[in-house]
Tab-separated table of C-alpha atoms and ligand atoms in Angstrom:
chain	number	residue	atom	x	y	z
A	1	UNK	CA	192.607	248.866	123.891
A	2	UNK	CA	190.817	248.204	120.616
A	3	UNK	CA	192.230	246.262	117.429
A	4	UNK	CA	190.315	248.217	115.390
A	5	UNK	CA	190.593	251.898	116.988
A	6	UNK	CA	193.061	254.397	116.387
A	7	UNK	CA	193.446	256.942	119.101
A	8	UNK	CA	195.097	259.921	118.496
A	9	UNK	CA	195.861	262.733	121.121
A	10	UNK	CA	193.922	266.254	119.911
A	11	UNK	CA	195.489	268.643	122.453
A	12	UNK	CA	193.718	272.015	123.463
A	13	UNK	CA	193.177	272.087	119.284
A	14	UNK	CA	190.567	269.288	118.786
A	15	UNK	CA	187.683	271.979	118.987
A	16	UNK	CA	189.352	273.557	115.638
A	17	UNK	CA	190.217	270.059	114.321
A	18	UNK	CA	187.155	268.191	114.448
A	19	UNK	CA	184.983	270.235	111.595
A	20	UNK	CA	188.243	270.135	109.752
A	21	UNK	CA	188.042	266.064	109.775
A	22	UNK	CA	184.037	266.473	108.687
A	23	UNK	CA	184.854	268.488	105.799
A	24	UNK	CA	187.665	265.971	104.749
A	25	UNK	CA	185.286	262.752	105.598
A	26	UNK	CA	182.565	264.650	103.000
A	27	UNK	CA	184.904	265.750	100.181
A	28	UNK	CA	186.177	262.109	99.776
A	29	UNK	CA	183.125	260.792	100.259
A	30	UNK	CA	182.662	262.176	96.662
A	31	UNK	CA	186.015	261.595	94.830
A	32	UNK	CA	186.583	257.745	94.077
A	33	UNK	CA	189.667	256.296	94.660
A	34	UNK	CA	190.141	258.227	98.444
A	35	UNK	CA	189.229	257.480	101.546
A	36	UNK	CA	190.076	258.865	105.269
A	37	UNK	CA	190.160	257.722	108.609
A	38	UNK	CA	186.635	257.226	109.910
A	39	UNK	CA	186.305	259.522	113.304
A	40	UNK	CA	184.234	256.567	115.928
A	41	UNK	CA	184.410	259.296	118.778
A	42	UNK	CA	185.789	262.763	119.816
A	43	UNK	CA	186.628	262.104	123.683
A	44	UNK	CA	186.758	266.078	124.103
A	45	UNK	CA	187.602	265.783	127.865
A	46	UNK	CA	190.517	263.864	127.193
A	47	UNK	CA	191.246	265.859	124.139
A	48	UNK	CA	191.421	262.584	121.824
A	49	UNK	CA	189.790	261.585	118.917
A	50	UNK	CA	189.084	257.541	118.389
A	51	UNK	CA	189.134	256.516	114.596
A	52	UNK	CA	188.875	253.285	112.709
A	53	UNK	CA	192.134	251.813	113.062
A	54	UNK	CA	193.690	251.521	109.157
A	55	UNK	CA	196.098	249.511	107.645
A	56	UNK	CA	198.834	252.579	106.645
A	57	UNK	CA	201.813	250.479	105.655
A	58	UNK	CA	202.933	251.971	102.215
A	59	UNK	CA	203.421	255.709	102.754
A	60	UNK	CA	203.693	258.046	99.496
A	61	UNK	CA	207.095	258.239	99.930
A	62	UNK	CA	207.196	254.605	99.609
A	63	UNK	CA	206.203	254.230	96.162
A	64	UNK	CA	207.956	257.121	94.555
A	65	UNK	CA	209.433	255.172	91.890
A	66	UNK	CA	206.285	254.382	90.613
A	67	UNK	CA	205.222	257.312	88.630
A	68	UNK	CA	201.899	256.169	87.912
A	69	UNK	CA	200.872	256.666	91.385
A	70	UNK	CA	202.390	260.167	91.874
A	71	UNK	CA	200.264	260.800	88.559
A	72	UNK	CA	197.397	259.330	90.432
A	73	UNK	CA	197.952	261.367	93.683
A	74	UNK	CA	197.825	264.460	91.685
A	75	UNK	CA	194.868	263.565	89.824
A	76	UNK	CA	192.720	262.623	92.966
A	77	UNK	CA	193.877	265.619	94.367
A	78	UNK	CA	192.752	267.806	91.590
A	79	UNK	CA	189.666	266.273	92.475
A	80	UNK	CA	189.298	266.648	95.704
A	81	UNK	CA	189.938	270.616	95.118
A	82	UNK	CA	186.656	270.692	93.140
A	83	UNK	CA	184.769	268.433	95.121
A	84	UNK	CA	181.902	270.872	96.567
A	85	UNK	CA	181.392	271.153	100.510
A	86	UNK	CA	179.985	274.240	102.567
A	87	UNK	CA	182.021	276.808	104.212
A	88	UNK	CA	180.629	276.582	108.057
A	89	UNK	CA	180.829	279.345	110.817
A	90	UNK	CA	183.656	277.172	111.684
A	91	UNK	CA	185.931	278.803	109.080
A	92	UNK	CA	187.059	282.211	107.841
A	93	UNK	CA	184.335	282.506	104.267
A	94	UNK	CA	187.934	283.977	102.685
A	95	UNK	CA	190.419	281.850	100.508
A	96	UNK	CA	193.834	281.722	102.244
A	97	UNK	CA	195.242	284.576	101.091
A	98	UNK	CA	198.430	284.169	99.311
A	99	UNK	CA	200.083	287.173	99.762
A	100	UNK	CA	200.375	286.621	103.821
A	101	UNK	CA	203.128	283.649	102.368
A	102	UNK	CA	205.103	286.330	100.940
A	103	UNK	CA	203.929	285.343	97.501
A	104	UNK	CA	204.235	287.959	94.802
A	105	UNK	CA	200.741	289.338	94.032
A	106	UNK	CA	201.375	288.930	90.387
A	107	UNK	CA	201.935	285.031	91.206
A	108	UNK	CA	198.571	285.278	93.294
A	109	UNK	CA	196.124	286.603	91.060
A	110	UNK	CA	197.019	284.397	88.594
A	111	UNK	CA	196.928	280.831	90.888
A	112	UNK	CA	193.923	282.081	91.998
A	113	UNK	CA	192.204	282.626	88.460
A	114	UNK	CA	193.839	279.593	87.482
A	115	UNK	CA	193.300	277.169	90.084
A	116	UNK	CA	190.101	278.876	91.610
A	117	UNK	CA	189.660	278.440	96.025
A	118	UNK	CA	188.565	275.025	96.780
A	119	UNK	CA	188.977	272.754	99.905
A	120	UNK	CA	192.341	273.208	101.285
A	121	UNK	CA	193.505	270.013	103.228
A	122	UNK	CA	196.463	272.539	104.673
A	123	UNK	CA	199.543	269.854	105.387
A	124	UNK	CA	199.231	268.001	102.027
A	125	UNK	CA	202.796	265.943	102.591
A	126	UNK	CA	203.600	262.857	101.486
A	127	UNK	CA	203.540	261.763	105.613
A	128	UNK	CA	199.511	262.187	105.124
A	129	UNK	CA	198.852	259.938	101.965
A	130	UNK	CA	199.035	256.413	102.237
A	131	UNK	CA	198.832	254.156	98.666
A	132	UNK	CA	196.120	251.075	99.210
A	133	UNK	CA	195.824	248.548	96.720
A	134	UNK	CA	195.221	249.061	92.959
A	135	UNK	CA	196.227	252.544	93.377
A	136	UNK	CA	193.714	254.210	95.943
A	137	UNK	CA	194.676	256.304	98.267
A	138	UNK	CA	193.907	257.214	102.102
A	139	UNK	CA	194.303	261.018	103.250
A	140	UNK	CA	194.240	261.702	106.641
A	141	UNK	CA	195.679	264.606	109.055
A	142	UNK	CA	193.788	268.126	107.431
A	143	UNK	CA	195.492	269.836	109.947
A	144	UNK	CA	197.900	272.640	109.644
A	145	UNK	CA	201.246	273.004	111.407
A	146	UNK	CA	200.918	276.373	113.295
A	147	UNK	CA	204.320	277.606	111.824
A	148	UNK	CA	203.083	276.896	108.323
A	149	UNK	CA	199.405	277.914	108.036
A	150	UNK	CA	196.837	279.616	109.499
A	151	UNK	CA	193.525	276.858	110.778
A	152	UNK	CA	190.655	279.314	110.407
A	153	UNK	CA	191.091	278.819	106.422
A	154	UNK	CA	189.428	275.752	104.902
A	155	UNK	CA	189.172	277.221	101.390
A	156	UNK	CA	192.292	277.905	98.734
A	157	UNK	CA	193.463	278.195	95.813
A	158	UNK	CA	195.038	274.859	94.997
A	159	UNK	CA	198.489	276.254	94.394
A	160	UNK	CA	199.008	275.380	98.238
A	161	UNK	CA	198.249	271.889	99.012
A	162	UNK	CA	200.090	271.123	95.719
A	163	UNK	CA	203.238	273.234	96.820
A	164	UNK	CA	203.386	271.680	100.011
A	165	UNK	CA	203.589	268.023	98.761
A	166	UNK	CA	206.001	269.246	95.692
A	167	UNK	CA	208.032	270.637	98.322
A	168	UNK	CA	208.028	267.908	100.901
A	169	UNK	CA	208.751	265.086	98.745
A	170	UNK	CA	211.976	266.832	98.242
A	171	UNK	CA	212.494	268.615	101.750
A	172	UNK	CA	210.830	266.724	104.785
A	173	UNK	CA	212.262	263.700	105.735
A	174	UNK	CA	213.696	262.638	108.521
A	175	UNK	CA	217.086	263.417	108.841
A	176	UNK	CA	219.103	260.747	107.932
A	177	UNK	CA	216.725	259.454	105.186
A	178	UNK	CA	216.930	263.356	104.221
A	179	UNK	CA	221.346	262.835	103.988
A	180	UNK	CA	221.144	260.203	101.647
A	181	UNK	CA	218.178	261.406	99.571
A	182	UNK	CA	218.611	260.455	95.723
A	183	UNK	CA	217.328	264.265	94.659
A	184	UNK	CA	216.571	262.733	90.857
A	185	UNK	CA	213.799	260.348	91.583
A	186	UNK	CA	211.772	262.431	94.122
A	187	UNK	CA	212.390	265.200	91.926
A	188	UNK	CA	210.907	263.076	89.117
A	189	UNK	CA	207.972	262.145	91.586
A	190	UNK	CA	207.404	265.408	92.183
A	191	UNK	CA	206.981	267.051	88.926
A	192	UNK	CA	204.811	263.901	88.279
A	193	UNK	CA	202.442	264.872	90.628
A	194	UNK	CA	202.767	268.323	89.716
A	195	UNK	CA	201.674	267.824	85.667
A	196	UNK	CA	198.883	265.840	86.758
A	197	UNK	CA	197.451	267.805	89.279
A	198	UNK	CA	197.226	270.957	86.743
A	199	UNK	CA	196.351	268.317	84.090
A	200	UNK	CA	193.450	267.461	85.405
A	201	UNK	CA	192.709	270.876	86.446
A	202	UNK	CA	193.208	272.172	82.878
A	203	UNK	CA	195.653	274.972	83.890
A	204	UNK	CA	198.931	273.380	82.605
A	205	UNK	CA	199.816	276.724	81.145
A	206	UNK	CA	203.899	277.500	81.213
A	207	UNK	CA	203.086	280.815	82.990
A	208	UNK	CA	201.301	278.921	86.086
A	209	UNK	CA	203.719	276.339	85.962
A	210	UNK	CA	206.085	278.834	86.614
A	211	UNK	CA	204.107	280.838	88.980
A	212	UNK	CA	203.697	277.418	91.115
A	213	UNK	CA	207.348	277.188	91.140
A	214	UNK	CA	207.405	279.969	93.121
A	215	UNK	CA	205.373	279.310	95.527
A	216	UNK	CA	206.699	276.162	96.313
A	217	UNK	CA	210.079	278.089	96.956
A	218	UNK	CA	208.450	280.380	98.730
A	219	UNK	CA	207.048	277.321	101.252
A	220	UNK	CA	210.227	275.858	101.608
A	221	UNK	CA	211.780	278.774	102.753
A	222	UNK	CA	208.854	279.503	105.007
A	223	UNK	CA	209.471	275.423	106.357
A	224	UNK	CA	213.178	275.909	106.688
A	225	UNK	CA	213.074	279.606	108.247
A	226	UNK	CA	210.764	277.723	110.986
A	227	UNK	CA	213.230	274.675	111.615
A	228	UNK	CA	214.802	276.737	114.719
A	229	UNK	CA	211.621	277.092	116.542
A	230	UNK	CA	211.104	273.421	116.497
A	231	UNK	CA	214.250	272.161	116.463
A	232	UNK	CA	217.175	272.298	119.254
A	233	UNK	CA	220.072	273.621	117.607
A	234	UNK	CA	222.389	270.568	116.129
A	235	UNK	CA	219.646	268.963	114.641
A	236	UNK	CA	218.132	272.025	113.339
A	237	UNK	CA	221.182	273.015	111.975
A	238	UNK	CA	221.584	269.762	109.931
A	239	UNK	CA	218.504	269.996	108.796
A	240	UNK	CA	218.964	273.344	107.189
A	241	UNK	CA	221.727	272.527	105.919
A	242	UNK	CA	220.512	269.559	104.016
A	243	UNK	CA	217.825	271.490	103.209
A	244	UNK	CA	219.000	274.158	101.425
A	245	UNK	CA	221.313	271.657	99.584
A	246	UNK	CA	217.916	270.047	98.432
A	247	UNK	CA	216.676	273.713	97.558
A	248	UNK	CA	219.722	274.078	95.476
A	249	UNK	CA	219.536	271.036	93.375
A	250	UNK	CA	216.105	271.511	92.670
A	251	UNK	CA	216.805	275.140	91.168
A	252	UNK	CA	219.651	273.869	88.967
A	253	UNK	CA	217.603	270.968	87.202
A	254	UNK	CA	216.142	271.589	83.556
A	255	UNK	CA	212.521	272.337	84.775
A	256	UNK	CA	214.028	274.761	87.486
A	257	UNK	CA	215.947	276.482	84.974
A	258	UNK	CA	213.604	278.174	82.990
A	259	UNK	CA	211.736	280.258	85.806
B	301	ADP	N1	193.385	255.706	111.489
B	301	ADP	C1	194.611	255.256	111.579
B	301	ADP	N2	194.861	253.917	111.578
B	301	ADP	C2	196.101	253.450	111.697
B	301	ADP	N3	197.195	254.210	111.803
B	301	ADP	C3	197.025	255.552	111.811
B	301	ADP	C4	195.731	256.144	111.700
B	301	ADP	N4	195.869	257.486	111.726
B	301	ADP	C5	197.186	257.733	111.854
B	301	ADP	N5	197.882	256.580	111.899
B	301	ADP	C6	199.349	256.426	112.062
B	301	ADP	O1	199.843	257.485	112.872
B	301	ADP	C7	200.746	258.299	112.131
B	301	ADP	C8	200.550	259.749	112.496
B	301	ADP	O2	199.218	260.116	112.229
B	301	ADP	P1	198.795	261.594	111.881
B	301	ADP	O3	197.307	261.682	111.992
B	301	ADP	O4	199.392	261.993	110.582
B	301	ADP	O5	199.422	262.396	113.092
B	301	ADP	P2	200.551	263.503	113.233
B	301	ADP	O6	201.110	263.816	111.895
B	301	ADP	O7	199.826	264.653	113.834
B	301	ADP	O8	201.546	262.873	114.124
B	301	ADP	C9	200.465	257.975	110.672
B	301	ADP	O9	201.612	258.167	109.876
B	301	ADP	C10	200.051	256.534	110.713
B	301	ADP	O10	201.185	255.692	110.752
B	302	MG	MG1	200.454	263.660	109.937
């Protein structure tokens, strides 16, 4: 074993995962402020992939007091959307399209005018984003759960990666962290991140604001709806529960409100 490798087992998906890791290596190779997980070695036999071991000890989730940084993830995010890479055989050449989520075409026009296809990391949750020092971030995992998203897209419009972070700050945790979940301060996270992300994307309208909402409700249903297939029954069953308690609360605060 290596100090400084981190070895992580691939399964029968590492063929799909590995361009997905190149494209993430390249877009933050171009926004300051985030870095990845250096791949040393894809061991394809043994389905793994060696990267340089980091040092991931303050999760998102961690800091989600501090506002500033769930400003900053937003930000860096919003850059990362528009950072430009090249759409390989690897990939469908198509955004993700929206409407397969069960999001209102209405709602999907406009995200996509607003917050035009870009590079879609595809499990954006706070479990993927670690806070360094001064702020900087390290993304890693641009893989997408099969019961969430398709892998063949790289490319969307940016109303997903931000849903899925909105959505998990409130929603994925594990469960006992997830029963005694203040909903005020990682509601107050997550609109953070929210502002900033279409703040720096100039698209803080009220009408995409509103149209994001959406499809962040839409995601959480899709994430609880899928609980059963991953879950064995008492645990799933908790877990909805809590869930949809989490759902609730979120619809009844101010911002919620209004949509
Ligand atoms: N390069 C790395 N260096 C150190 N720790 C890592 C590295 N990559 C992942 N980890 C640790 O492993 C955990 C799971 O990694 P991740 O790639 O998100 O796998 P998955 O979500 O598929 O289980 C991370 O939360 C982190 O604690
Ligand atoms: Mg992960």
């Amino acid at each position: 074993m290596h100090a400084n490798r981190f070895v992580k087992n691939h399964g029968p998906s590492i063929e799909y995962d590995l361009p997905r890791l190149e494209v993430l290596a390249h877009i933050c190779e171009q926004v300051a402020g985030v870095t990845t997980a250096r791949v040393l070695h894809a061991d394809m036999p043994r389905q793994k992939v060696v990267y340089e071991r980091l040092v991931l000890t303050e999760p998102m989730e961690s800091k989600i007091d501090d506002l500033e940084i769930m400003s900053r993830v937003g930000r860096l995010l919003a850059d990362m959307h528009t950072a430009e890479f090249t759409v390989t055989p690897d990939f469908s050449a198509e955004p993700y399209p929206l409407e397969s989520l069960g999001i209102d075409q209405h709602d999907a026009k406009m995200l996509t005018e607003a917050l035009p296809p870009g590079w879609f990391h595809s499990d954006f949750w706070h479990g993927n984003v670690f806070v360094l020092d001064v702020g900087n971030i390290v993304v890693i995992d641009p893989l997408p759960a099969a019961f969430m998203f398709s892998r063949k897209h790289i490319l969307a419009s940016g109303a997903l990666d931000v849903a899925m972070m909105y959505m998990s700050l409130l929603l994925v945790h594990p469960l006992l962290k997830q029963f005694f979940l203040s909903a005020p301060p990682h509601m107050a996270a997550a609109e953070k991140f929210l502002m900033s992300y279409l703040e720096q994307r100039d698209a803080c309208s009220k009408q995409i604001v509103t149209s994001l909402r959406r499809v962040i409700r839409c995601l959480a249903e899709i994430w609880v709806s899928k609980l059963s297939a991953r879950l064995v029954w008492p645990i799933c069953a908790a877990k909805r529960t809590l869930a949809t308690k989490s759902i609730l609360a979120m619809e009844k605060t101010e911002e919620w409100r209004k949509i």
